[in-house]
PDB file of C-alpha atoms in Angstrom:
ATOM      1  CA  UNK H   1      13.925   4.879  22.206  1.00 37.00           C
ATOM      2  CA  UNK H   2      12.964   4.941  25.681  1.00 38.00           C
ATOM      3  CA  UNK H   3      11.732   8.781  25.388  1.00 39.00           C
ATOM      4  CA  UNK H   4       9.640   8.339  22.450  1.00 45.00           C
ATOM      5  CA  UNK H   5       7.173   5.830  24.716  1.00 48.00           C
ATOM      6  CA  UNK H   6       6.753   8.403  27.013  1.00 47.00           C
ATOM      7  CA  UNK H   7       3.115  10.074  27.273  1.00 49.00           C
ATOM      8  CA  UNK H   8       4.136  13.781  27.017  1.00 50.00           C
ATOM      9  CA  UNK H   9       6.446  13.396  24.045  1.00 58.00           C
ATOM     10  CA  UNK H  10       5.442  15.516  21.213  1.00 70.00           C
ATOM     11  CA  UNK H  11       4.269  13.371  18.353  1.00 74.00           C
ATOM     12  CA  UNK H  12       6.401  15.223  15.723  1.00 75.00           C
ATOM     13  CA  UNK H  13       9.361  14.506  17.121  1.00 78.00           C
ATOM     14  CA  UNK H  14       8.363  10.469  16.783  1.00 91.00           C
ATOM     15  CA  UNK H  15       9.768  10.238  13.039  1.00 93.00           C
ATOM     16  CA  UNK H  16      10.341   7.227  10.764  1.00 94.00           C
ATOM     17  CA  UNK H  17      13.725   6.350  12.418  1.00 95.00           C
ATOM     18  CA  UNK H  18      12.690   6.588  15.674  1.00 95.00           C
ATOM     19  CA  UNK H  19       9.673   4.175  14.973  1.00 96.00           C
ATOM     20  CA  UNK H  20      12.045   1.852  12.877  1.00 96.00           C
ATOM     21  CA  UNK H  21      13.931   1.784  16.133  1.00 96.00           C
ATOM     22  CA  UNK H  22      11.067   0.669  17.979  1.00 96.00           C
ATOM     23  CA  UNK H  23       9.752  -1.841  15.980  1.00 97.00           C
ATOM     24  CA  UNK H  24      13.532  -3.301  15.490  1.00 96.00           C
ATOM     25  CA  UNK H  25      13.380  -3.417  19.440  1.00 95.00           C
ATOM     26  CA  UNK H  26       9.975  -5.267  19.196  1.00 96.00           C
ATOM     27  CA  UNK H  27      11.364  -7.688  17.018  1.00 96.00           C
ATOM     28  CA  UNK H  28      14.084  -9.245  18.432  1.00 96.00           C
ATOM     29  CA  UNK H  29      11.770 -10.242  21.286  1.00 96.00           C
ATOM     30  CA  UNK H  30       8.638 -10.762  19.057  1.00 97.00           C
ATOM     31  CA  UNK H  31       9.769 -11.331  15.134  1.00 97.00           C
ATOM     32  CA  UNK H  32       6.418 -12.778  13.995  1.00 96.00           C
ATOM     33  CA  UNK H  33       4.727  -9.782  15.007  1.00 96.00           C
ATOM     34  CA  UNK H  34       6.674  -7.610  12.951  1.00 97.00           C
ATOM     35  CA  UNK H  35       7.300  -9.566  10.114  1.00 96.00           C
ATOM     36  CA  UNK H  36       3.928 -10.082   9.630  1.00 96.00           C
ATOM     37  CA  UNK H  37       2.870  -6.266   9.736  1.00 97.00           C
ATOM     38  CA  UNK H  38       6.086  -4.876   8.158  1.00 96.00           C
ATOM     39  CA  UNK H  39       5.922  -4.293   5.044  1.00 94.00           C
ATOM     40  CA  UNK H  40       3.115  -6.528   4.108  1.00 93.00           C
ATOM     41  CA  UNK H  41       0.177  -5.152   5.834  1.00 97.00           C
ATOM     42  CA  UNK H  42       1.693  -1.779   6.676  1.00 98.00           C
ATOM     43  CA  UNK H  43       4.650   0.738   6.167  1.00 97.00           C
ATOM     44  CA  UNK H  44       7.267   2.392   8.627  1.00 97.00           C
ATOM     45  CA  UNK H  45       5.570   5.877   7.830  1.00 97.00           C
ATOM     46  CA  UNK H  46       1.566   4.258   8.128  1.00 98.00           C
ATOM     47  CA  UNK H  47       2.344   2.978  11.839  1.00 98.00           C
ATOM     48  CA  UNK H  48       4.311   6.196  12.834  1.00 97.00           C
ATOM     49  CA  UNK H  49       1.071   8.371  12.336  1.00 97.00           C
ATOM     50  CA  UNK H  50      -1.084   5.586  14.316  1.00 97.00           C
ATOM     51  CA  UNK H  51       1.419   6.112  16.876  1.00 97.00           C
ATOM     52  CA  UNK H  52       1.307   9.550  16.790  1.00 96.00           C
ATOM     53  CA  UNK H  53      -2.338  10.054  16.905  1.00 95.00           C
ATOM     54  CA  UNK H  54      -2.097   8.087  20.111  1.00 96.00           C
ATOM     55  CA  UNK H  55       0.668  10.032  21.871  1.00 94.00           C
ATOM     56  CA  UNK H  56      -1.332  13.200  20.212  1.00 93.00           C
ATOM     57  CA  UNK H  57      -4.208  12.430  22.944  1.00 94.00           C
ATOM     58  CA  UNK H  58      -1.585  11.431  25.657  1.00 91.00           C
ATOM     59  CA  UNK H  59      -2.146   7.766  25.204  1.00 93.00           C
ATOM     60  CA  UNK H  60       1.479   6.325  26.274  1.00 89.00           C
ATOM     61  CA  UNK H  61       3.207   3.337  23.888  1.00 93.00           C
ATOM     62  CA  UNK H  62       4.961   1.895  25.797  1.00 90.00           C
ATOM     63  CA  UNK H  63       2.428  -2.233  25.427  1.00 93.00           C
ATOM     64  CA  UNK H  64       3.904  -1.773  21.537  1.00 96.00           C
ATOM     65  CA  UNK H  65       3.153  -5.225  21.388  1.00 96.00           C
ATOM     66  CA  UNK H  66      -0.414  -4.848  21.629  1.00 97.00           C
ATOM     67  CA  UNK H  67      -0.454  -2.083  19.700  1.00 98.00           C
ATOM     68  CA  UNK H  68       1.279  -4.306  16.893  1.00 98.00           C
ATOM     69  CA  UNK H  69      -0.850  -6.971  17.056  1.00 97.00           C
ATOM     70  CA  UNK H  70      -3.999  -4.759  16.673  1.00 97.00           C
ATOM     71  CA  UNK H  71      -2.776  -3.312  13.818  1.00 98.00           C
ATOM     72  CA  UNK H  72      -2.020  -6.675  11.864  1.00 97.00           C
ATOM     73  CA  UNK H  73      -5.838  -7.685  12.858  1.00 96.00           C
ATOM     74  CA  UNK H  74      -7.091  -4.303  11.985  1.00 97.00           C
ATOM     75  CA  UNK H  75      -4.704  -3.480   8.192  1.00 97.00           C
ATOM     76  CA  UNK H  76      -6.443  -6.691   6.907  1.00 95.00           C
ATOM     77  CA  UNK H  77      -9.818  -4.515   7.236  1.00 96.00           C
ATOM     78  CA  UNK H  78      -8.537  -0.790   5.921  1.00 96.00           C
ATOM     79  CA  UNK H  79      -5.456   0.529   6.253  1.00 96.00           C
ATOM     80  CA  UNK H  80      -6.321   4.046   6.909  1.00 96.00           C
ATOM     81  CA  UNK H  81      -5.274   5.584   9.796  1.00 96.00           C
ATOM     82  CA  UNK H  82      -7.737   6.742  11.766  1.00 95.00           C
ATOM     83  CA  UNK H  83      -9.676   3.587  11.641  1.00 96.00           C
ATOM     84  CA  UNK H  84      -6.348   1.718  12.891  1.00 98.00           C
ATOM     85  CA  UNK H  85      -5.797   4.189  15.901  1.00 97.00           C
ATOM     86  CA  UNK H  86      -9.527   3.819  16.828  1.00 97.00           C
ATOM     87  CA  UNK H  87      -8.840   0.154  16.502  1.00 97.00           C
ATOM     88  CA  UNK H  88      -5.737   0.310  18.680  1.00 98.00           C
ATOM     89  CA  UNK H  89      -7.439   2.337  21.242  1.00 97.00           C
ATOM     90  CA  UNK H  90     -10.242   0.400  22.069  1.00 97.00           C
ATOM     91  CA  UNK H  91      -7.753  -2.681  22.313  1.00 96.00           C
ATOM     92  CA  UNK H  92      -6.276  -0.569  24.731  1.00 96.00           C
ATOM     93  CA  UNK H  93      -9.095  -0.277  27.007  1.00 96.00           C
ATOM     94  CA  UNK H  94      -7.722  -0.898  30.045  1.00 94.00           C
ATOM     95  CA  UNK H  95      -4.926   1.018  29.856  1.00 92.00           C
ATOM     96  CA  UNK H  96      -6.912   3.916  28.943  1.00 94.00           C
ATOM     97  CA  UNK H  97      -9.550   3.755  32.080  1.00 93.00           C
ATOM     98  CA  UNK H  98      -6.760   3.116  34.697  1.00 92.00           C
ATOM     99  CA  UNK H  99      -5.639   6.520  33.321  1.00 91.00           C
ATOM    100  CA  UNK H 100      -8.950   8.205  34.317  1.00 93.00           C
ATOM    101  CA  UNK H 101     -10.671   6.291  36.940  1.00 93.00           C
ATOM    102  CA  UNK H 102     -10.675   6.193  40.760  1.00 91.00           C
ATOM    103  CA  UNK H 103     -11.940   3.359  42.736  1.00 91.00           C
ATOM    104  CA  UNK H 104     -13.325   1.362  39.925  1.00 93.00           C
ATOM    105  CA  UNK H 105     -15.732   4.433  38.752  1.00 95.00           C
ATOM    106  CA  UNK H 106     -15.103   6.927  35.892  1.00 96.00           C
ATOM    107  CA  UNK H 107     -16.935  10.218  35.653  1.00 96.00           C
ATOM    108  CA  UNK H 108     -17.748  11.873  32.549  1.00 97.00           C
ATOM    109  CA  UNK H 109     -19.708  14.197  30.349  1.00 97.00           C
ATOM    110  CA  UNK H 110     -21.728  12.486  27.960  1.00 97.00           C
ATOM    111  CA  UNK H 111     -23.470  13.645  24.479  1.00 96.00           C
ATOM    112  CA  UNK H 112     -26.884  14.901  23.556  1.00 95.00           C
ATOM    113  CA  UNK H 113     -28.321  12.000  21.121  1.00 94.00           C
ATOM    114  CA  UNK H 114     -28.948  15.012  18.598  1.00 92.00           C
ATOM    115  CA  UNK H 115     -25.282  15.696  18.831  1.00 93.00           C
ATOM    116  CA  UNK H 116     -24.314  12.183  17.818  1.00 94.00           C
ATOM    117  CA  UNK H 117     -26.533  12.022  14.979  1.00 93.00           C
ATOM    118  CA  UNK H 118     -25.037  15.276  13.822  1.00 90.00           C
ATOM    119  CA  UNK H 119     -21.441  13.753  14.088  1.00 92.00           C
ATOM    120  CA  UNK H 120     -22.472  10.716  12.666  1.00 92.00           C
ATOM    121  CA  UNK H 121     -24.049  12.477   9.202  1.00 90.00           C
ATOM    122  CA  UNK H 122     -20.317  14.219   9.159  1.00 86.00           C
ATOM    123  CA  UNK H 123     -18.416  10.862   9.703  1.00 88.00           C
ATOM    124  CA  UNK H 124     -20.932   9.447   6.852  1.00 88.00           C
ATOM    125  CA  UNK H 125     -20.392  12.104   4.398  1.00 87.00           C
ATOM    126  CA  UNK H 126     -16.382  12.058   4.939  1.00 83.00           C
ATOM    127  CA  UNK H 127     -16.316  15.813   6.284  1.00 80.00           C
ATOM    128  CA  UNK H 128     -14.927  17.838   8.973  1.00 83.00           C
ATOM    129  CA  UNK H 129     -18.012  18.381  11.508  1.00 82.00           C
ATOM    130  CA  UNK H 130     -16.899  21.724  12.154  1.00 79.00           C
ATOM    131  CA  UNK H 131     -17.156  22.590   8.330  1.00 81.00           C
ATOM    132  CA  UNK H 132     -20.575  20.935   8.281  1.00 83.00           C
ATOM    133  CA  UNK H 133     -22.532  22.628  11.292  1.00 87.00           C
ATOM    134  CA  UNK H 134     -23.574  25.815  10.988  1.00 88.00           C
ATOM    135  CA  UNK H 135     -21.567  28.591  13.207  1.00 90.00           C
ATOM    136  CA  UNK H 136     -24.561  29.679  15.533  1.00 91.00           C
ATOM    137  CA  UNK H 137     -25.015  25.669  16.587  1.00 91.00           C
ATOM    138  CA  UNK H 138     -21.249  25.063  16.905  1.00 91.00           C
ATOM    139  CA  UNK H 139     -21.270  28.441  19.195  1.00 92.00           C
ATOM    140  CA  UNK H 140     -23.779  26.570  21.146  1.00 93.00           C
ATOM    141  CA  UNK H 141     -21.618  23.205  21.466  1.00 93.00           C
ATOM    142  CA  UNK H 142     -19.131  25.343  22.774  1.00 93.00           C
ATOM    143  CA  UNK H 143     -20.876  26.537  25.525  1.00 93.00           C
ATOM    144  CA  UNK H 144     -22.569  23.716  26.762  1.00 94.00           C
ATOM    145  CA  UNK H 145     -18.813  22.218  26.564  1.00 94.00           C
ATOM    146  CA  UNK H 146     -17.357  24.866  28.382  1.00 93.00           C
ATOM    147  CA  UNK H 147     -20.098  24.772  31.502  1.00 94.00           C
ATOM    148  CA  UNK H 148     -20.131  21.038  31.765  1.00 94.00           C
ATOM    149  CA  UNK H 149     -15.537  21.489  31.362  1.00 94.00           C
ATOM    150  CA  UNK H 150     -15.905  24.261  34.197  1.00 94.00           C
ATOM    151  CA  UNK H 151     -18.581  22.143  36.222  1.00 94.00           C
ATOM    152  CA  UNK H 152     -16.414  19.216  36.487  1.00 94.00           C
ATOM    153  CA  UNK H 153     -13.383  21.178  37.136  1.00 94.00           C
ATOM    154  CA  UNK H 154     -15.323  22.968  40.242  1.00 95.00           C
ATOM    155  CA  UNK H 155     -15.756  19.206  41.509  1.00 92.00           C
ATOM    156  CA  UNK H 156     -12.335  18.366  41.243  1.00 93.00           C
ATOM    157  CA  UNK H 157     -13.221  15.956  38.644  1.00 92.00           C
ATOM    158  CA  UNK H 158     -10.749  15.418  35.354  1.00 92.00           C
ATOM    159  CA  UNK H 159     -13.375  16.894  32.502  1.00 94.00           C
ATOM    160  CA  UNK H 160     -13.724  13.438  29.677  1.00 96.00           C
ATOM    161  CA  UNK H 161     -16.266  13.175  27.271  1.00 97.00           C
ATOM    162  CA  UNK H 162     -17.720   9.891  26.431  1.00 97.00           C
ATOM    163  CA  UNK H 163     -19.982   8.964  22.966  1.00 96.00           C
ATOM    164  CA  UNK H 164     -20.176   6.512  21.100  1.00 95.00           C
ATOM    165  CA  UNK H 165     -17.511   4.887  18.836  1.00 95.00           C
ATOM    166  CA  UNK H 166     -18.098   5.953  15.670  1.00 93.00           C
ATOM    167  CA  UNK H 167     -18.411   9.783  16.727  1.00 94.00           C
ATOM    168  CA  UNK H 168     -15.644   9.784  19.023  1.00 96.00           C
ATOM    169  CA  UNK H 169     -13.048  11.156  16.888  1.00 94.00           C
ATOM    170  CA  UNK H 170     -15.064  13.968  14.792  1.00 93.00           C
ATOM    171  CA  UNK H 171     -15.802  14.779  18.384  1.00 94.00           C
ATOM    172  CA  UNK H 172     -12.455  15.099  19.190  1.00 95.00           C
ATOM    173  CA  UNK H 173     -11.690  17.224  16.265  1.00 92.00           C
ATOM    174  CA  UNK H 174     -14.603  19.223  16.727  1.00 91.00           C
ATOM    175  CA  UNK H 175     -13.863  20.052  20.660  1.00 90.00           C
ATOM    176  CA  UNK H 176      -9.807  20.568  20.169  1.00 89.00           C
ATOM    177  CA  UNK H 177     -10.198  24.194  19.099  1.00 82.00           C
ATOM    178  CA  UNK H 178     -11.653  25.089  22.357  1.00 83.00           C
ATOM    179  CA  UNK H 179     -10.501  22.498  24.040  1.00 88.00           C
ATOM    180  CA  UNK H 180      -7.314  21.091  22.456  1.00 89.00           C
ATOM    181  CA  UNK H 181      -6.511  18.989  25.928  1.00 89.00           C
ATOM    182  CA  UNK H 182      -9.780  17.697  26.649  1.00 94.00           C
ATOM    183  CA  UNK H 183      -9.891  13.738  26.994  1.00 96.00           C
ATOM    184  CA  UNK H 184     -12.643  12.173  24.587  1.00 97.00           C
ATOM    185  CA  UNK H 185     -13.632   8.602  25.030  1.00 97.00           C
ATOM    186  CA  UNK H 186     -15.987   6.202  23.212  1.00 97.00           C
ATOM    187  CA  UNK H 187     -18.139   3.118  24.299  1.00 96.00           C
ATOM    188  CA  UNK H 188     -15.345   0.987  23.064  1.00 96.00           C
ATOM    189  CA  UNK H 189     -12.408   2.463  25.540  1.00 96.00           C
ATOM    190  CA  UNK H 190     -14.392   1.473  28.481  1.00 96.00           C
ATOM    191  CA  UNK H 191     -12.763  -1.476  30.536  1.00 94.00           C
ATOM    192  CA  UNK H 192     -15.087  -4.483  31.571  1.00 93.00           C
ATOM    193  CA  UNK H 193     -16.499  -4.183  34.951  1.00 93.00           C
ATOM    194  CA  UNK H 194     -15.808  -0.036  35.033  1.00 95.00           C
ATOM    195  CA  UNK H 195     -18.590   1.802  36.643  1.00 96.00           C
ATOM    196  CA  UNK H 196     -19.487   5.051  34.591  1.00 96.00           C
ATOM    197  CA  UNK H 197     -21.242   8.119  36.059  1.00 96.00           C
ATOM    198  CA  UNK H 198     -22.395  10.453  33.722  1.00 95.00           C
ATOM    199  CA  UNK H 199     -22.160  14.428  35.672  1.00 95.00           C
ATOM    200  CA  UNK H 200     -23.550  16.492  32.387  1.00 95.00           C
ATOM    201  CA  UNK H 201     -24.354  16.239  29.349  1.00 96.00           C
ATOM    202  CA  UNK H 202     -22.911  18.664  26.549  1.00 95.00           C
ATOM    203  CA  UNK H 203     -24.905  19.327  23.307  1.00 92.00           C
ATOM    204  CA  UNK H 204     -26.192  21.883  20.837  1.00 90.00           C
ATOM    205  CA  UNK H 205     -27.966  24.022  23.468  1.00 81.00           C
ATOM    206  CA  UNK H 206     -26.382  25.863  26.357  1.00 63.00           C
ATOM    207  CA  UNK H 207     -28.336  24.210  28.913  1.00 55.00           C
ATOM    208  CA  UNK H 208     -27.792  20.411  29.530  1.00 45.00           C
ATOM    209  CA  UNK H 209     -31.014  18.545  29.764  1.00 45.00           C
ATOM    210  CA  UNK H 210     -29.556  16.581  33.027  1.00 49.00           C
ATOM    211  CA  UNK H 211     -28.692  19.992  34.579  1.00 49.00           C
ATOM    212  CA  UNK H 212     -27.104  19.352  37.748  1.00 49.00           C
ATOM    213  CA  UNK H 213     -27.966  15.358  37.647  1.00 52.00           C
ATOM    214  CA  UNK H 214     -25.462  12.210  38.139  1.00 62.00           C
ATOM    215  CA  UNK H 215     -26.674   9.029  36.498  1.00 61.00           C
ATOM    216  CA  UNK H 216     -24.859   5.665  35.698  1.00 63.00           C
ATOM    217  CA  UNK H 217     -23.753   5.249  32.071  1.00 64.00           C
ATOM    218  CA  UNK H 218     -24.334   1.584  30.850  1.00 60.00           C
ATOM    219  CA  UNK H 219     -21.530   0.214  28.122  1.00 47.00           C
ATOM    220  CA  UNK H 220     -24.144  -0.308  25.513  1.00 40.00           C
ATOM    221  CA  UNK H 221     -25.481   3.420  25.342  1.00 37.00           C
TER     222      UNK H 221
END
């Protein structure tokens, strides 16, 4: 059980016995929790994939509690998965930063406002955002991603990409074929108090409008 919490597990090899096995650990220090999730709010198999879709983006499991507990608030909303591991990640805030920041600040790569809006008409319409844009403007994602990846590398800064919350995941789906290990972030994943820098911006041109330029980010953007 202890392996399966790790960060750099592979998410296939978390099946349904291994997460029976953790949520039988959880319960005998926290039977409420469980009791009140398993079976009738959720299944074994429905938190397994929430857990793997965290350890998929190298988000650890160990605070199963919290993740728990999240999941009982959130499987009284929807019960569909991506919803619940958005849910669980943004509950997971602090965890998430303390991953990424230095000193209090976090550095990252934000999103053209036309990018968003593009993402956001896929999310709406329930479709894969790389089947929806065209090939020419998805070439041009790419290569603004790749400069502002290679830019932040050069500064011996960890590349993350921060939009907002309900983009955040068709960006991540979007991005993984270039970049399957890049770290995406929303709004919501941002501790209270963190300072955020943006140092580029990627969108659907090559050239980033804030070329060059290092601004703060404020939650609310």
């Amino acid at each position: 059980v202890r392996d399966v919490v790790a960060r750099d597990v592979q998410p296939d090899l978390l099946g349904r016995q291994e997460t029976s096995a953790l949520l039988d650990n959880v319960k005998q220090h926290y039977p409420v929790v469980v009791d009140e999730l398993i079976p009738n709010l959720l299944t074994v198999g429905e938190v397994q994939r929430v857990l793997q879709n965290l350890l998929r983006e190298r988000i650890p499991i160990r605070n199963l509690l919290l993740i728990l507990e999240n999941l009982a608030d959130g499987a009284r909303a929807s019960k569909d998965v991506d919803y619940l591991t958005e849910k669980v990640r943004a509950a997971m805030a602090r965890h998430i930063c303390a991953e990424y920041s230095e000193n209090g600040l976090l550095s990252v790569i934000t999103v053209d406002p036309r990018l968003e809006t593009l993402l956001g008409e896929a999310v709406r319409r329930g479709e894969d955002a790389y089947a929806l844009l065209d090939p020419g403007t998805v070439a041009k994602i790419y290569a603004s991603l790749t400069k502002r990846v290679t830019d932040a590398q050069q500064s011996g800064l960890q590349p993350i990409v921060l939009t907002s919350p309900g983009t955040r995941l068709a960006l991540k789906r979007l991005t993984e074929r270039a970049a399957p290990s890049l770290v995406v972030l929303s709004y919501s994943e941002i501790a209270p108090g963190l300072r955020v820098e943006s140092i580029g911006q990627v969108s659907t041109t090559e050239e980033s409008p804030n070329e060059g330029a290092r601004e703060p980010v404020g939650a609310g953007a």
